[in-house]
Short mmCIF file of C-alpha atoms in Angstrom, two decimals:
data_model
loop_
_atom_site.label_atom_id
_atom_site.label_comp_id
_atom_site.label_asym_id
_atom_site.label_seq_id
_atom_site.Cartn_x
_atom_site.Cartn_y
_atom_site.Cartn_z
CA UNK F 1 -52.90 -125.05 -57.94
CA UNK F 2 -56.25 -123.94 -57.14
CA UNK F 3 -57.13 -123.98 -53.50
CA UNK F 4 -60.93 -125.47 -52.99
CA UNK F 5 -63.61 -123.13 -52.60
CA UNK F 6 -65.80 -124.44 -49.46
CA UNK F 7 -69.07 -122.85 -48.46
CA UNK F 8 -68.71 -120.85 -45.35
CA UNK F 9 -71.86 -120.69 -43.26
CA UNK F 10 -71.66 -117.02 -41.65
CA UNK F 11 -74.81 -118.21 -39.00
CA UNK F 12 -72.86 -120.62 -37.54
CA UNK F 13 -70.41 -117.61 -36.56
CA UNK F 14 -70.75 -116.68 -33.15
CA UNK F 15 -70.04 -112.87 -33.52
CA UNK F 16 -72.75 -113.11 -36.46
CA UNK F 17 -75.05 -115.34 -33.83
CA UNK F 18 -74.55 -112.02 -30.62
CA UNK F 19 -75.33 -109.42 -33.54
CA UNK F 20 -78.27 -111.22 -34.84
CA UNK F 21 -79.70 -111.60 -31.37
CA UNK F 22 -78.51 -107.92 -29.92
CA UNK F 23 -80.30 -106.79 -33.96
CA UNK F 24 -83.76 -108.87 -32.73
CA UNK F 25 -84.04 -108.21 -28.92
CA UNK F 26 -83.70 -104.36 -29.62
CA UNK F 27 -85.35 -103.49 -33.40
CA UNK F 28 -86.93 -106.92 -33.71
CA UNK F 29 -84.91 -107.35 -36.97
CA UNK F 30 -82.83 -109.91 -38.42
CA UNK F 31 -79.96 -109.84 -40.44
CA UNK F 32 -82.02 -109.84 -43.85
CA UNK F 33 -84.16 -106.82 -43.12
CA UNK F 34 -81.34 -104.67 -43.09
CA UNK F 35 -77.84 -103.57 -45.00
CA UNK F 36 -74.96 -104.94 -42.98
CA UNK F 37 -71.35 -104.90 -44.25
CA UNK F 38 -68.04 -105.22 -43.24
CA UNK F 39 -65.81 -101.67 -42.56
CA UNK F 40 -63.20 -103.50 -44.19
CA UNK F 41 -64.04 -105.26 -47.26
CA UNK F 42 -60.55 -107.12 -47.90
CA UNK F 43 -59.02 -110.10 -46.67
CA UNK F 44 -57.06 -109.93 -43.42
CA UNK F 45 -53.54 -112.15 -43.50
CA UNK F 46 -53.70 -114.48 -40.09
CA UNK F 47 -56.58 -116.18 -38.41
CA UNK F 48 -60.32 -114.25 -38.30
CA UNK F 49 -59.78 -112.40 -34.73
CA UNK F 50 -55.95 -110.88 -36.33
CA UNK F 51 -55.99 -107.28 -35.72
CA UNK F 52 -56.33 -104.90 -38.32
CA UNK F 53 -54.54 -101.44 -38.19
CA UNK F 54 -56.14 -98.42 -37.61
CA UNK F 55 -54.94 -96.71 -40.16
CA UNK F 56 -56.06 -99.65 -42.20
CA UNK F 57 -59.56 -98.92 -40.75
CA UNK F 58 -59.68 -95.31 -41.20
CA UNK F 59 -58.75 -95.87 -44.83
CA UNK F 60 -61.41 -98.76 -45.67
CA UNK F 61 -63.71 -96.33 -44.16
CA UNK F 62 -63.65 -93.63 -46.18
CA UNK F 63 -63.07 -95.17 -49.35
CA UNK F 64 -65.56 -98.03 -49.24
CA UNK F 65 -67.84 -97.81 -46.57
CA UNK F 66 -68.87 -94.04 -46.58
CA UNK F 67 -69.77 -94.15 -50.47
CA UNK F 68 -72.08 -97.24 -49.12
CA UNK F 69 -73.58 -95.12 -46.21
CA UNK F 70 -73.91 -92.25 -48.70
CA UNK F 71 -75.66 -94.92 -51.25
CA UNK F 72 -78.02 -95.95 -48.38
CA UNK F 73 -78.71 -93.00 -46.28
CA UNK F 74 -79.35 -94.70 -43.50
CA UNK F 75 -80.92 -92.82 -39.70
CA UNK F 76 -78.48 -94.65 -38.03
CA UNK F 77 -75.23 -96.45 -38.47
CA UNK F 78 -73.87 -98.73 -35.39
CA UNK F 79 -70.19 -98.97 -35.48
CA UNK F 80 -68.85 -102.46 -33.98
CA UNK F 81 -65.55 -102.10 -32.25
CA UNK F 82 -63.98 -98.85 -30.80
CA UNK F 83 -61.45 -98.68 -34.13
CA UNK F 84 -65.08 -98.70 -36.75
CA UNK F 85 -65.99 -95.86 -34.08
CA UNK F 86 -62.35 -94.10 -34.63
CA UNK F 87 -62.56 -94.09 -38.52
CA UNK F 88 -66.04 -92.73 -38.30
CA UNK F 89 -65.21 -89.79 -36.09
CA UNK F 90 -61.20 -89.26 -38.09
CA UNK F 91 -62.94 -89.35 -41.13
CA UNK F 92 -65.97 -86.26 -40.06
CA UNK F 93 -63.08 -84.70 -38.01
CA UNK F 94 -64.90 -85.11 -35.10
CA UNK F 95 -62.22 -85.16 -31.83
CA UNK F 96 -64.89 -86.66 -29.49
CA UNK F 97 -63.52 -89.15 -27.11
CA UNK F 98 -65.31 -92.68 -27.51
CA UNK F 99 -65.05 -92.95 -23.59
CA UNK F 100 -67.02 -90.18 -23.45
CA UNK F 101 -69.13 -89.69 -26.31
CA UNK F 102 -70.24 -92.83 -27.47
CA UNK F 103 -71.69 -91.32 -30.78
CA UNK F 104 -71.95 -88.62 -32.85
CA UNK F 105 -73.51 -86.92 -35.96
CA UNK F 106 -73.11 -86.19 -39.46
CA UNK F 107 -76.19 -84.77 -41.70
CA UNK F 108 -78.97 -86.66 -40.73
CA UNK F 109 -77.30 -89.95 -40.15
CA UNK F 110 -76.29 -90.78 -36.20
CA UNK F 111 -73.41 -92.87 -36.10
CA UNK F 112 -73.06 -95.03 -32.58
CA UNK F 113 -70.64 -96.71 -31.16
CA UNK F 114 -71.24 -100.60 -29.71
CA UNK F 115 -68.70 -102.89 -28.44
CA UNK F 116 -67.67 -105.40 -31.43
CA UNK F 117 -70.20 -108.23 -30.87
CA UNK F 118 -67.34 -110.91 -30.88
CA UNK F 119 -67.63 -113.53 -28.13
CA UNK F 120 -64.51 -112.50 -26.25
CA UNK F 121 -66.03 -108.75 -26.12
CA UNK F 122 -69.07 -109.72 -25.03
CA UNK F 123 -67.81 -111.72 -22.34
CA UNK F 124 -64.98 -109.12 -21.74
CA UNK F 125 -67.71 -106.33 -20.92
CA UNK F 126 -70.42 -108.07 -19.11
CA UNK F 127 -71.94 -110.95 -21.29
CA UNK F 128 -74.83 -110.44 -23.14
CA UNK F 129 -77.25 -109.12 -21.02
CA UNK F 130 -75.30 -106.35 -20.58
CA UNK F 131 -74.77 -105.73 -24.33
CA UNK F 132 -79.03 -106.17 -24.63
CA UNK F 133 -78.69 -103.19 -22.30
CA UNK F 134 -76.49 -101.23 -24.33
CA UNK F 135 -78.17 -101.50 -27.19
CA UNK F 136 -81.44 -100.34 -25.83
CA UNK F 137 -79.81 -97.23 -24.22
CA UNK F 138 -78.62 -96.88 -28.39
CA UNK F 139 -82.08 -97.41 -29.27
CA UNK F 140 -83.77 -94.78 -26.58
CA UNK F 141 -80.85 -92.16 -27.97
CA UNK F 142 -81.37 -92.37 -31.52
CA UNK F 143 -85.16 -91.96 -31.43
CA UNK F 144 -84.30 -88.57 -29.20
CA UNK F 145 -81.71 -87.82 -32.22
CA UNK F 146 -84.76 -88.39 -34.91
CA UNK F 147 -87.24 -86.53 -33.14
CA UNK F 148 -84.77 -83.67 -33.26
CA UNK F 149 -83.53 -83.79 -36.45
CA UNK F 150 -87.40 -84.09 -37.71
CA UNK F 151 -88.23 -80.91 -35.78
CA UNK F 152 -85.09 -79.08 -37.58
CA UNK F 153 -87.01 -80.11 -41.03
#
């Protein structure tokens, strides 16, 4: 049997509703004005919050997402969740601790680490006004990071 395709409205997710409004109240952006995807382009058996292995992560990383990034090019890449964070910095060899180094570089592209913007991490680490403030400190660090890497040529 075939199982019934329904439309599934991603806006009405609230992880997608926090990252839309962290993306607007620091770059004034929306979802539409810039390239978004998943590190792990597969379905997930269980429910939508079921955890996904890290080695599972690491893997999806390299083989689908950095061809993407490399596509792109992209100044700056924010990683949601500590284990998008882990992939990028296993992947560059990078043994930075996430604690302490909350992002890091490869070529020209600065790759930062945010909390995931699920509801129960937002709530877990201060609401949203405290990711807003995140963010910004991301913001303030990667124009330092491209006023560097434009005075290196």
């Amino acid at each position: 049997k075939c199982i019934k395709n329904t439309y599934f409205d991603f806006r009405k997710v609230q992880t997608n509703k926090n990252l839309c409004k962290l993306l607007y109240s620091t770059f004034s952006r929306s979802l539409s004005d810039i390239f978004v995807t998943n590190v792990f382009p597969f379905i997930k058996p269980g429910n939508m919050n079921s955890n996904i292995s890290q080695r599972d992560i690491n893997s999806a990383f390299k083989e689908f997402c950095l061809p993407q990034i490399k596509i792109v090019n992209p100044s700056l890449v924010i990683c949601c969740g500590k284990k998008v964070f882990l992939s990028v910095l296993n992947c560059f060899g990078d043994q930075s601790d996430p604690k302490i180094h909350n992002y890091t570089q490869n070529e020209n592209i600065f790759f930062y680490y945010q909390r995931h913007p699920s509801p129960q991490a937002i709530n877990l680490n201060g609401g949203i006004e405290k990711a807003k403030s995140d963010w910004i400190k991301m913001k303030d660090q990667c124009k330092i990071f491209l006023q560097k890497a434009a005075s290196r040529g």
